């Protein structure tokens, strides 16, 4: 292309690296940044750097935090005997938004996936086993995604921690609220049927 | 929300400020940034700052550039007697991609819009009139968007520069290539009809 501004091109490329962001969207985002004031642009850049320097993993649950312990692990009002095991910090955000769960978390930062060369040692499973071994945990809720890899990881972990006398549960599978049974896939319907509860 | 990481929240907010980016997408983007290496995050932040400090307006056509003149205005192989007037730098990018236009540009950085309190003096119209008055321009192609404001701006400018003996044209309106006539709106069909050409 004859018309090419290097600095703009670089910025577009940065946005384009974000998953599911295409060329056109990246362009629109870059132009938005150009439209910002000098100060706002600096704020944006600082937010990126800050997120990197300030945020690290909670030493207990491995969720993202700015302090040594995440707010959930540090909270005295949460039930520290119930641990919800999740794949990613974004899953924690989703569950926290429901305001229904009062226990604590354990973030795996991935799932066991031999295809992608991710073994149990690349996740935070060892630390979860140590938490279970400490005897302070009564129930572990496996809330990995309902995929083959999520299921496998849940099974693997449950085998490791059951010997410590911990109750291990799994999130219910079924038809999403508001969805149409007509359009539900076979596997979901099958799971909804086998997991039916009494009215 | 009990679980809230300030630095992460700030980053999500920054992404959310981008038009058409919602909370969920902003969150996904912020997590992408967290997944970057320290170095990559710095590159991203630098790209934002660089875009702001390095990019300014070409002194002739007001398009974005890092030099005094944009590559198009500085090019000896482009036809400097034909000027395409566009609303935004992103429009120039779109036209350049076709590789069909060999003239130069003039970027207005907006359209006349009394509703948004944007008068002709807030655009680069004065500079365009000066270019026309210099006698170096033979044709001005009005390529503002086919909206009421784009049309009005095109009309306004054409009245200002016609006295200098400049030929003023407008991009053709019609049915987009590949589109279905069945689904074309009335106004587009009307314009396609009145702008019909001989086969």
mmCIF file of C-alpha atoms in Angstrom:
data_model
loop_
_atom_site.group_PDB
_atom_site.id
_atom_site.type_symbol
_atom_site.label_atom_id
_atom_site.label_comp_id
_atom_site.label_asym_id
_atom_site.label_seq_id
_atom_site.Cartn_x
_atom_site.Cartn_y
_atom_site.Cartn_z
ATOM 1 C CA UNK A 1 0.000 0.000 0.000
ATOM 2 C CA UNK A 2 1.341 3.410 -0.961
ATOM 3 C CA UNK A 3 -0.180 5.026 2.066
ATOM 4 C CA UNK A 4 1.290 3.536 5.200
ATOM 5 C CA UNK A 5 1.967 5.180 8.557
ATOM 6 C CA UNK A 6 4.390 2.959 10.489
ATOM 7 C CA UNK A 7 3.285 3.989 13.982
ATOM 8 C CA UNK A 8 -0.370 3.503 13.075
ATOM 9 C CA UNK A 9 0.353 0.158 11.436
ATOM 10 C CA UNK A 10 2.162 -0.987 14.581
ATOM 11 C CA UNK A 11 -0.769 -0.029 16.788
ATOM 12 C CA UNK A 12 -3.228 -1.816 14.496
ATOM 13 C CA UNK A 13 -1.033 -4.917 14.646
ATOM 14 C CA UNK A 14 -1.057 -4.816 18.456
ATOM 15 C CA UNK A 15 -4.845 -4.778 18.530
ATOM 16 C CA UNK A 16 -5.038 -7.429 15.854
ATOM 17 C CA UNK A 17 -3.072 -9.833 18.048
ATOM 18 C CA UNK A 18 -6.026 -9.985 20.440
ATOM 19 C CA UNK A 19 -8.007 -13.162 19.752
ATOM 20 C CA UNK A 20 -11.137 -12.643 17.634
ATOM 21 C CA UNK A 21 -10.119 -9.103 16.657
ATOM 22 C CA UNK A 22 -9.819 -8.793 12.891
ATOM 23 C CA UNK A 23 -8.078 -6.210 10.743
ATOM 24 C CA UNK A 24 -11.094 -3.922 10.434
ATOM 25 C CA UNK A 25 -11.873 -3.869 14.146
ATOM 26 C CA UNK A 26 -8.212 -3.373 14.999
ATOM 27 C CA UNK A 27 -8.148 -0.413 12.647
ATOM 28 C CA UNK A 28 -11.203 1.102 14.275
ATOM 29 C CA UNK A 29 -9.619 0.637 17.692
ATOM 30 C CA UNK A 30 -6.364 2.236 16.594
ATOM 31 C CA UNK A 31 -8.238 5.255 15.260
ATOM 32 C CA UNK A 32 -10.047 5.496 18.572
ATOM 33 C CA UNK A 33 -6.671 5.669 20.328
ATOM 34 C CA UNK A 34 -5.548 8.405 17.940
ATOM 35 C CA UNK A 35 -8.676 10.373 18.790
ATOM 36 C CA UNK A 36 -7.821 10.281 22.498
ATOM 37 C CA UNK A 37 -6.141 13.231 24.148
ATOM 38 C CA UNK A 38 -2.439 12.963 24.976
ATOM 39 C CA UNK A 39 -3.355 12.362 28.604
ATOM 40 C CA UNK A 40 -5.961 9.705 27.875
ATOM 41 C CA UNK A 41 -3.512 7.837 25.647
ATOM 42 C CA UNK A 42 -0.985 7.858 28.466
ATOM 43 C CA UNK A 43 -3.639 6.519 30.846
ATOM 44 C CA UNK A 44 -4.359 3.697 28.412
ATOM 45 C CA UNK A 45 -0.681 2.811 28.038
ATOM 46 C CA UNK A 46 -0.177 2.997 31.806
ATOM 47 C CA UNK A 47 -3.160 0.713 32.390
ATOM 48 C CA UNK A 48 -1.465 -1.925 30.250
ATOM 49 C CA UNK A 49 1.873 -1.607 32.032
ATOM 50 C CA UNK A 50 0.213 -1.410 35.469
ATOM 51 C CA UNK A 51 -1.852 -4.513 34.857
ATOM 52 C CA UNK A 52 1.376 -6.312 34.170
ATOM 53 C CA UNK A 53 3.466 -5.031 37.021
ATOM 54 C CA UNK A 54 0.794 -4.915 39.735
ATOM 55 C CA UNK A 55 -1.224 -8.048 39.084
ATOM 56 C CA UNK A 56 0.117 -11.444 40.117
ATOM 57 C CA UNK A 57 -1.278 -14.702 41.437
ATOM 58 C CA UNK A 58 -2.760 -15.117 44.906
ATOM 59 C CA UNK A 59 -0.450 -17.461 46.809
ATOM 60 C CA UNK A 60 -3.366 -19.555 48.047
ATOM 61 C CA UNK A 61 -5.878 -19.780 45.190
ATOM 62 C CA UNK A 62 -3.723 -18.516 42.264
ATOM 63 C CA UNK A 63 -6.385 -16.073 41.209
ATOM 64 C CA UNK A 64 -5.269 -12.626 40.009
ATOM 65 C CA UNK A 65 -4.646 -10.073 42.718
ATOM 66 C CA UNK A 66 -2.613 -7.000 43.553
ATOM 67 C CA UNK A 67 -1.979 -8.051 47.146
ATOM 68 C CA UNK A 68 -0.343 -11.208 48.489
ATOM 69 C CA UNK A 69 -3.762 -12.759 49.061
ATOM 70 C CA UNK A 70 -6.727 -12.136 46.774
ATOM 71 C CA UNK A 71 -9.756 -10.367 48.354
ATOM 72 C CA UNK A 72 -11.662 -13.663 48.483
ATOM 73 C CA UNK A 73 -8.917 -15.612 50.268
ATOM 74 C CA UNK A 74 -8.319 -12.666 52.613
ATOM 75 C CA UNK A 75 -12.013 -12.305 53.447
ATOM 76 C CA UNK A 76 -13.191 -13.472 56.879
ATOM 77 C CA UNK A 77 -16.835 -13.719 55.772
ATOM 78 C CA UNK A 78 -16.227 -16.327 53.062
ATOM 79 C CA UNK A 79 -16.521 -20.030 53.757
ATOM 80 C CA UNK A 80 -12.936 -21.290 53.478
ATOM 81 C CA UNK A 81 -13.964 -24.939 53.693
ATOM 82 C CA UNK A 82 -15.647 -24.919 50.272
ATOM 83 C CA UNK A 83 -13.320 -24.535 47.304
ATOM 84 C CA UNK A 84 -14.518 -23.971 43.755
ATOM 85 C CA UNK A 85 -11.944 -25.127 41.186
ATOM 86 C CA UNK A 86 -12.023 -23.092 37.975
ATOM 87 C CA UNK A 87 -9.971 -23.012 34.809
ATOM 88 C CA UNK A 88 -9.329 -19.293 34.443
ATOM 89 C CA UNK A 89 -9.619 -16.036 36.415
ATOM 90 C CA UNK A 90 -12.359 -14.920 34.004
ATOM 91 C CA UNK A 91 -14.455 -17.879 35.194
ATOM 92 C CA UNK A 92 -14.132 -16.600 38.748
ATOM 93 C CA UNK A 93 -15.363 -13.192 37.613
ATOM 94 C CA UNK A 94 -18.428 -14.847 36.047
ATOM 95 C CA UNK A 95 -19.271 -16.822 39.191
ATOM 96 C CA UNK A 96 -18.647 -13.849 41.492
ATOM 97 C CA UNK A 97 -21.133 -11.839 39.458
ATOM 98 C CA UNK A 98 -23.928 -14.225 40.475
ATOM 99 C CA UNK A 99 -23.278 -13.348 44.171
ATOM 100 C CA UNK A 100 -24.450 -16.870 44.972
ATOM 101 C CA UNK A 101 -21.186 -18.529 45.916
ATOM 102 C CA UNK A 102 -19.749 -17.808 49.336
ATOM 103 C CA UNK A 103 -16.812 -20.210 49.317
ATOM 104 C CA UNK A 104 -13.284 -19.645 48.028
ATOM 105 C CA UNK A 105 -11.608 -20.495 44.751
ATOM 106 C CA UNK A 106 -8.742 -22.362 43.220
ATOM 107 C CA UNK A 107 -7.699 -21.274 39.743
ATOM 108 C CA UNK A 108 -5.955 -23.916 37.630
ATOM 109 C CA UNK A 109 -4.842 -21.538 34.853
ATOM 110 C CA UNK A 110 -5.707 -24.080 32.186
ATOM 111 C CA UNK A 111 -6.799 -27.689 31.779
ATOM 112 C CA UNK A 112 -4.920 -30.894 31.202
ATOM 113 C CA UNK A 113 -4.538 -31.091 27.445
ATOM 114 C CA UNK A 114 -2.065 -33.604 26.010
ATOM 115 C CA UNK A 115 -2.822 -32.211 22.518
ATOM 116 C CA UNK A 116 -1.394 -28.833 23.566
ATOM 117 C CA UNK A 117 1.323 -30.413 25.661
ATOM 118 C CA UNK A 118 -0.195 -29.233 28.953
ATOM 119 C CA UNK A 119 0.293 -31.806 31.707
ATOM 120 C CA UNK A 120 -0.917 -31.663 35.335
ATOM 121 C CA UNK A 121 2.427 -30.165 36.426
ATOM 122 C CA UNK A 122 1.799 -27.048 34.323
ATOM 123 C CA UNK A 123 -1.356 -26.277 36.299
ATOM 124 C CA UNK A 124 -1.792 -25.402 39.985
ATOM 125 C CA UNK A 125 -2.980 -28.906 40.863
ATOM 126 C CA UNK A 126 -0.147 -29.614 43.289
ATOM 127 C CA UNK A 127 -1.064 -26.572 45.337
ATOM 128 C CA UNK A 128 -4.723 -27.698 45.383
ATOM 129 C CA UNK A 129 -3.720 -31.124 46.666
ATOM 130 C CA UNK A 130 -1.723 -29.434 49.432
ATOM 131 C CA UNK A 131 -4.786 -27.388 50.383
ATOM 132 C CA UNK A 132 -6.848 -30.590 50.522
ATOM 133 C CA UNK A 133 -4.137 -32.359 52.540
ATOM 134 C CA UNK A 134 -4.140 -29.575 55.141
ATOM 135 C CA UNK A 135 -7.545 -30.852 56.288
ATOM 136 C CA UNK A 136 -9.181 -27.424 56.169
ATOM 137 C CA UNK A 137 -11.331 -28.183 53.140
ATOM 138 C CA UNK A 138 -14.666 -30.020 53.345
ATOM 139 C CA UNK A 139 -15.903 -29.743 49.757
ATOM 140 C CA UNK A 140 -14.276 -29.141 46.399
ATOM 141 C CA UNK A 141 -16.626 -28.094 43.582
ATOM 142 C CA UNK A 142 -15.141 -28.928 40.200
ATOM 143 C CA UNK A 143 -16.208 -26.048 37.955
ATOM 144 C CA UNK A 144 -14.014 -26.676 34.933
ATOM 145 C CA UNK A 145 -15.706 -26.175 31.569
ATOM 146 C CA UNK A 146 -18.013 -28.964 30.332
ATOM 147 C CA UNK A 147 -15.564 -30.020 27.621
ATOM 148 C CA UNK A 148 -13.632 -33.266 27.245
ATOM 149 C CA UNK A 149 -10.530 -31.610 28.646
ATOM 150 C CA UNK A 150 -12.446 -29.916 31.467
ATOM 151 C CA UNK A 151 -14.078 -33.222 32.404
ATOM 152 C CA UNK A 152 -10.774 -35.085 32.286
ATOM 153 C CA UNK A 153 -9.099 -32.509 34.487
ATOM 154 C CA UNK A 154 -11.984 -32.672 36.969
ATOM 155 C CA UNK A 155 -11.753 -36.476 37.077
ATOM 156 C CA UNK A 156 -7.968 -36.381 37.503
ATOM 157 C CA UNK A 157 -8.120 -33.901 40.368
ATOM 158 C CA UNK A 158 -10.985 -35.672 42.138
ATOM 159 C CA UNK A 159 -8.951 -38.888 42.214
ATOM 160 C CA UNK A 160 -6.054 -37.023 43.816
ATOM 161 C CA UNK A 161 -8.009 -35.272 46.552
ATOM 162 C CA UNK A 162 -10.695 -37.824 47.472
ATOM 163 C CA UNK A 163 -8.203 -39.809 49.631
ATOM 164 C CA UNK A 164 -8.043 -36.804 51.993
ATOM 165 C CA UNK A 165 -11.720 -37.283 52.838
ATOM 166 C CA UNK A 166 -12.824 -34.279 50.815
ATOM 167 C CA UNK A 167 -16.267 -34.279 49.216
ATOM 168 C CA UNK A 168 -15.854 -33.629 45.491
ATOM 169 C CA UNK A 169 -18.794 -32.306 43.447
ATOM 170 C CA UNK A 170 -19.276 -31.142 39.865
ATOM 171 C CA UNK A 171 -21.373 -28.247 38.510
ATOM 172 C CA UNK A 172 -24.715 -29.469 37.133
ATOM 173 C CA UNK A 173 -25.000 -30.041 33.395
ATOM 174 C CA UNK A 174 -28.287 -29.240 31.722
ATOM 175 C CA UNK A 175 -30.303 -26.952 29.536
ATOM 176 C CA UNK A 176 -29.352 -23.292 30.027
ATOM 177 C CA UNK A 177 -32.097 -21.174 31.581
ATOM 178 C CA UNK A 178 -34.115 -19.437 28.867
ATOM 179 C CA UNK A 179 -32.894 -21.786 26.137
ATOM 180 C CA UNK A 180 -35.111 -23.764 23.817
ATOM 181 C CA UNK A 181 -35.182 -27.547 24.283
ATOM 182 C CA UNK A 182 -35.804 -27.805 20.549
ATOM 183 C CA UNK A 183 -32.376 -26.359 19.842
ATOM 184 C CA UNK A 184 -30.451 -28.039 22.659
ATOM 185 C CA UNK A 185 -27.755 -30.421 21.428
ATOM 186 C CA UNK A 186 -27.994 -34.173 22.043
ATOM 187 C CA UNK A 187 -25.282 -34.394 24.671
ATOM 188 C CA UNK A 188 -26.726 -31.535 26.729
ATOM 189 C CA UNK A 189 -30.205 -33.096 26.564
ATOM 190 C CA UNK A 190 -28.794 -36.469 27.585
ATOM 191 C CA UNK A 191 -27.027 -34.896 30.562
ATOM 192 C CA UNK A 192 -30.125 -32.893 31.481
ATOM 193 C CA UNK A 193 -32.128 -36.113 31.507
ATOM 194 C CA UNK A 194 -29.669 -38.138 33.576
ATOM 195 C CA UNK A 195 -29.260 -35.251 36.023
ATOM 196 C CA UNK A 196 -33.024 -34.664 36.434
ATOM 197 C CA UNK A 197 -34.243 -33.705 39.885
ATOM 198 C CA UNK A 198 -37.530 -34.264 41.688
ATOM 199 C CA UNK A 199 -40.109 -31.479 41.618
ATOM 200 C CA UNK B 1 -18.385 -7.369 43.555
ATOM 201 C CA UNK B 2 -16.297 -8.917 46.295
ATOM 202 C CA UNK B 3 -13.592 -9.895 43.899
ATOM 203 C CA UNK B 4 -12.149 -6.839 42.222
ATOM 204 C CA UNK B 5 -8.591 -6.200 41.031
ATOM 205 C CA UNK B 6 -8.158 -2.448 40.566
ATOM 206 C CA UNK B 7 -5.461 -2.618 37.896
ATOM 207 C CA UNK B 8 -7.452 -5.167 35.905
ATOM 208 C CA UNK B 9 -10.641 -3.153 36.278
ATOM 209 C CA UNK B 10 -8.841 -0.061 34.983
ATOM 210 C CA UNK B 11 -7.560 -1.907 31.938
ATOM 211 C CA UNK B 12 -11.020 -3.310 31.187
ATOM 212 C CA UNK B 13 -12.434 0.218 31.427
ATOM 213 C CA UNK B 14 -9.874 1.481 28.941
ATOM 214 C CA UNK B 15 -10.865 -1.137 26.397
ATOM 215 C CA UNK B 16 -14.535 -0.569 27.098
ATOM 216 C CA UNK B 17 -14.184 3.080 26.086
ATOM 217 C CA UNK B 18 -13.563 1.985 22.507
ATOM 218 C CA UNK B 19 -16.789 2.340 20.520
ATOM 219 C CA UNK B 20 -18.718 -0.918 20.031
ATOM 220 C CA UNK B 21 -16.607 -2.764 22.612
ATOM 221 C CA UNK B 22 -18.795 -4.080 25.414
ATOM 222 C CA UNK B 23 -17.915 -5.236 28.894
ATOM 223 C CA UNK B 24 -17.422 -8.881 27.933
ATOM 224 C CA UNK B 25 -15.147 -8.149 24.969
ATOM 225 C CA UNK B 26 -13.192 -5.610 27.003
ATOM 226 C CA UNK B 27 -12.676 -8.250 29.661
ATOM 227 C CA UNK B 28 -11.426 -10.737 27.094
ATOM 228 C CA UNK B 29 -9.029 -8.145 25.715
ATOM 229 C CA UNK B 30 -7.719 -7.266 29.172
ATOM 230 C CA UNK B 31 -7.039 -10.929 29.881
ATOM 231 C CA UNK B 32 -5.199 -11.158 26.579
ATOM 232 C CA UNK B 33 -2.960 -8.303 27.713
ATOM 233 C CA UNK B 34 -2.319 -10.093 31.013
ATOM 234 C CA UNK B 35 -1.288 -13.191 29.080
ATOM 235 C CA UNK B 36 1.347 -11.211 27.176
ATOM 236 C CA UNK B 37 4.960 -11.319 28.236
ATOM 237 C CA UNK B 38 6.399 -8.292 30.040
ATOM 238 C CA UNK B 39 8.123 -7.257 26.826
ATOM 239 C CA UNK B 40 5.038 -7.645 24.644
ATOM 240 C CA UNK B 41 2.984 -5.562 27.070
ATOM 241 C CA UNK B 42 5.590 -2.826 26.887
ATOM 242 C CA UNK B 43 5.460 -2.973 23.085
ATOM 243 C CA UNK B 44 1.692 -2.567 23.216
ATOM 244 C CA UNK B 45 1.889 0.405 25.578
ATOM 245 C CA UNK B 46 4.656 1.967 23.486
ATOM 246 C CA UNK B 47 2.611 1.555 20.316
ATOM 247 C CA UNK B 48 -0.148 3.620 21.913
ATOM 248 C CA UNK B 49 2.217 6.360 23.047
ATOM 249 C CA UNK B 50 4.141 6.318 19.761
ATOM 250 C CA UNK B 51 0.997 6.608 17.687
ATOM 251 C CA UNK B 52 0.217 9.744 19.641
ATOM 252 C CA UNK B 53 3.608 11.394 19.580
ATOM 253 C CA UNK B 54 4.711 10.431 16.075
ATOM 254 C CA UNK B 55 1.538 10.758 14.046
ATOM 255 C CA UNK B 56 0.275 14.176 13.037
ATOM 256 C CA UNK B 57 -1.538 15.713 10.067
ATOM 257 C CA UNK B 58 0.049 16.162 6.632
ATOM 258 C CA UNK B 59 0.353 19.908 6.049
ATOM 259 C CA UNK B 60 -1.138 19.612 2.567
ATOM 260 C CA UNK B 61 -3.923 17.022 2.734
ATOM 261 C CA UNK B 62 -4.340 16.695 6.541
ATOM 262 C CA UNK B 63 -4.110 12.940 6.370
ATOM 263 C CA UNK B 64 -2.197 11.129 9.124
ATOM 264 C CA UNK B 65 1.543 10.912 8.650
ATOM 265 C CA UNK B 66 4.809 10.712 10.532
ATOM 266 C CA UNK B 67 6.655 13.094 8.188
ATOM 267 C CA UNK B 68 5.810 16.658 7.238
ATOM 268 C CA UNK B 69 4.129 15.442 4.058
ATOM 269 C CA UNK B 70 2.187 12.179 3.860
ATOM 270 C CA UNK B 71 3.558 9.536 1.457
ATOM 271 C CA UNK B 72 0.816 10.310 -1.063
ATOM 272 C CA UNK B 73 1.434 14.065 -1.138
ATOM 273 C CA UNK B 74 5.197 13.456 -1.262
ATOM 274 C CA UNK B 75 4.920 10.946 -4.115
ATOM 275 C CA UNK B 76 6.045 12.073 -7.591
ATOM 276 C CA UNK B 77 4.096 9.303 -9.319
ATOM 277 C CA UNK B 78 0.681 10.411 -8.052
ATOM 278 C CA UNK B 79 -1.531 12.768 -10.018
ATOM 279 C CA UNK B 80 -1.551 15.954 -7.952
ATOM 280 C CA UNK B 81 -4.241 17.604 -10.083
ATOM 281 C CA UNK B 82 -6.965 15.217 -8.900
ATOM 282 C CA UNK B 83 -7.975 15.538 -5.257
ATOM 283 C CA UNK B 84 -10.277 13.117 -3.483
ATOM 284 C CA UNK B 85 -12.022 14.724 -0.495
ATOM 285 C CA UNK B 86 -12.750 12.266 2.310
ATOM 286 C CA UNK B 87 -14.190 12.525 5.793
ATOM 287 C CA UNK B 88 -11.669 10.513 7.773
ATOM 288 C CA UNK B 89 -8.193 8.969 7.439
ATOM 289 C CA UNK B 90 -9.808 5.516 7.636
ATOM 290 C CA UNK B 91 -11.693 6.339 4.420
ATOM 291 C CA UNK B 92 -8.363 7.006 2.723
ATOM 292 C CA UNK B 93 -7.113 3.602 3.878
ATOM 293 C CA UNK B 94 -10.184 1.966 2.317
ATOM 294 C CA UNK B 95 -9.720 3.718 -1.032
ATOM 295 C CA UNK B 96 -5.955 3.110 -1.092
ATOM 296 C CA UNK B 97 -6.634 -0.585 -0.650
ATOM 297 C CA UNK B 98 -8.421 -0.690 -4.007
ATOM 298 C CA UNK B 99 -5.192 0.526 -5.727
ATOM 299 C CA UNK B 100 -7.455 2.203 -8.286
ATOM 300 C CA UNK B 101 -7.025 5.845 -7.367
ATOM 301 C CA UNK B 102 -3.852 7.579 -8.425
ATOM 302 C CA UNK B 103 -4.671 11.125 -7.348
ATOM 303 C CA UNK B 104 -4.100 12.772 -3.974
ATOM 304 C CA UNK B 105 -6.371 13.303 -0.993
ATOM 305 C CA UNK B 106 -7.837 15.929 1.248
ATOM 306 C CA UNK B 107 -9.078 14.749 4.624
ATOM 307 C CA UNK B 108 -11.792 16.883 6.233
ATOM 308 C CA UNK B 109 -11.660 15.198 9.674
ATOM 309 C CA UNK B 110 -15.419 15.241 9.955
ATOM 310 C CA UNK B 111 -18.488 16.619 8.210
ATOM 311 C CA UNK B 112 -20.550 19.746 8.680
ATOM 312 C CA UNK B 113 -23.059 18.831 11.366
ATOM 313 C CA UNK B 114 -25.032 21.609 13.055
ATOM 314 C CA UNK B 115 -26.563 18.983 15.369
ATOM 315 C CA UNK B 116 -23.133 18.228 16.807
ATOM 316 C CA UNK B 117 -22.033 21.841 16.649
ATOM 317 C CA UNK B 118 -19.488 21.197 13.887
ATOM 318 C CA UNK B 119 -19.320 24.110 11.470
ATOM 319 C CA UNK B 120 -17.172 24.433 8.310
ATOM 320 C CA UNK B 121 -14.439 26.204 10.299
ATOM 321 C CA UNK B 122 -13.846 23.086 12.409
ATOM 322 C CA UNK B 123 -12.946 21.100 9.292
ATOM 323 C CA UNK B 124 -10.042 21.535 6.859
ATOM 324 C CA UNK B 125 -12.239 23.214 4.245
ATOM 325 C CA UNK B 126 -10.299 26.504 4.245
ATOM 326 C CA UNK B 127 -7.114 24.663 3.363
ATOM 327 C CA UNK B 128 -8.933 22.836 0.533
ATOM 328 C CA UNK B 129 -10.174 26.140 -0.891
ATOM 329 C CA UNK B 130 -6.586 27.423 -0.808
ATOM 330 C CA UNK B 131 -5.444 24.351 -2.707
ATOM 331 C CA UNK B 132 -8.169 24.973 -5.303
ATOM 332 C CA UNK B 133 -7.271 28.672 -5.515
ATOM 333 C CA UNK B 134 -3.640 27.834 -6.230
ATOM 334 C CA UNK B 135 -4.745 26.675 -9.695
ATOM 335 C CA UNK B 136 -2.915 23.352 -9.459
ATOM 336 C CA UNK B 137 -6.069 21.265 -9.129
ATOM 337 C CA UNK B 138 -8.181 20.170 -12.100
ATOM 338 C CA UNK B 139 -10.712 17.881 -10.441
ATOM 339 C CA UNK B 140 -12.039 17.437 -6.933
ATOM 340 C CA UNK B 141 -13.859 14.173 -6.214
ATOM 341 C CA UNK B 142 -16.232 14.552 -3.295
ATOM 342 C CA UNK B 143 -16.028 11.225 -1.481
ATOM 343 C CA UNK B 144 -17.824 12.061 1.753
ATOM 344 C CA UNK B 145 -20.194 9.409 3.041
ATOM 345 C CA UNK B 146 -23.627 9.136 1.364
ATOM 346 C CA UNK B 147 -25.416 10.553 4.393
ATOM 347 C CA UNK B 148 -27.342 13.798 4.748
ATOM 348 C CA UNK B 149 -24.356 15.398 6.449
ATOM 349 C CA UNK B 150 -21.901 14.001 3.916
ATOM 350 C CA UNK B 151 -24.044 15.269 1.039
ATOM 351 C CA UNK B 152 -24.445 18.685 2.624
ATOM 352 C CA UNK B 153 -20.713 19.000 3.180
ATOM 353 C CA UNK B 154 -20.026 17.975 -0.418
ATOM 354 C CA UNK B 155 -22.517 20.567 -1.714
ATOM 355 C CA UNK B 156 -21.081 23.269 0.523
ATOM 356 C CA UNK B 157 -17.516 22.620 -0.585
ATOM 357 C CA UNK B 158 -18.407 22.353 -4.272
ATOM 358 C CA UNK B 159 -19.987 25.807 -4.155
ATOM 359 C CA UNK B 160 -16.802 27.217 -2.639
ATOM 360 C CA UNK B 161 -14.353 25.723 -5.122
ATOM 361 C CA UNK B 162 -16.291 25.786 -8.404
ATOM 362 C CA UNK B 163 -15.534 29.503 -8.896
ATOM 363 C CA UNK B 164 -11.847 28.561 -9.293
ATOM 364 C CA UNK B 165 -12.692 26.599 -12.442
ATOM 365 C CA UNK B 166 -12.247 23.232 -10.737
ATOM 366 C CA UNK B 167 -14.307 20.268 -11.943
ATOM 367 C CA UNK B 168 -16.192 18.851 -8.957
ATOM 368 C CA UNK B 169 -17.510 15.281 -9.062
ATOM 369 C CA UNK B 170 -19.197 12.961 -6.561
ATOM 370 C CA UNK B 171 -18.706 9.219 -6.027
ATOM 371 C CA UNK B 172 -21.437 7.177 -7.718
ATOM 372 C CA UNK B 173 -24.381 6.040 -5.625
ATOM 373 C CA UNK B 174 -25.923 2.692 -6.374
ATOM 374 C CA UNK B 175 -26.396 -0.900 -5.409
ATOM 375 C CA UNK B 176 -23.268 -2.385 -3.817
ATOM 376 C CA UNK B 177 -21.606 -5.090 -5.900
ATOM 377 C CA UNK B 178 -22.788 -8.528 -4.793
ATOM 378 C CA UNK B 179 -25.851 -7.157 -3.025
ATOM 379 C CA UNK B 180 -29.434 -8.229 -3.619
ATOM 380 C CA UNK B 181 -31.750 -5.732 -5.318
ATOM 381 C CA UNK B 182 -34.580 -7.299 -3.325
ATOM 382 C CA UNK B 183 -33.019 -6.064 -0.097
ATOM 383 C CA UNK B 184 -31.755 -2.693 -1.311
ATOM 384 C CA UNK B 185 -33.420 0.254 0.416
ATOM 385 C CA UNK B 186 -35.665 2.668 -1.480
ATOM 386 C CA UNK B 187 -33.275 5.598 -1.528
ATOM 387 C CA UNK B 188 -30.382 3.496 -2.827
ATOM 388 C CA UNK B 189 -32.593 2.018 -5.549
ATOM 389 C CA UNK B 190 -33.821 5.488 -6.508
ATOM 390 C CA UNK B 191 -30.253 6.732 -6.762
ATOM 391 C CA UNK B 192 -29.180 3.655 -8.702
ATOM 392 C CA UNK B 193 -31.982 4.314 -11.161
ATOM 393 C CA UNK B 194 -31.293 7.999 -11.652
ATOM 394 C CA UNK B 195 -27.564 7.311 -11.963
ATOM 395 C CA UNK B 196 -27.982 4.493 -14.514
ATOM 396 C CA UNK B 197 -25.386 4.257 -17.271
ATOM 397 C CA UNK B 198 -25.562 2.954 -20.845
ATOM 398 C CA UNK B 199 -24.446 -0.609 -21.493
#
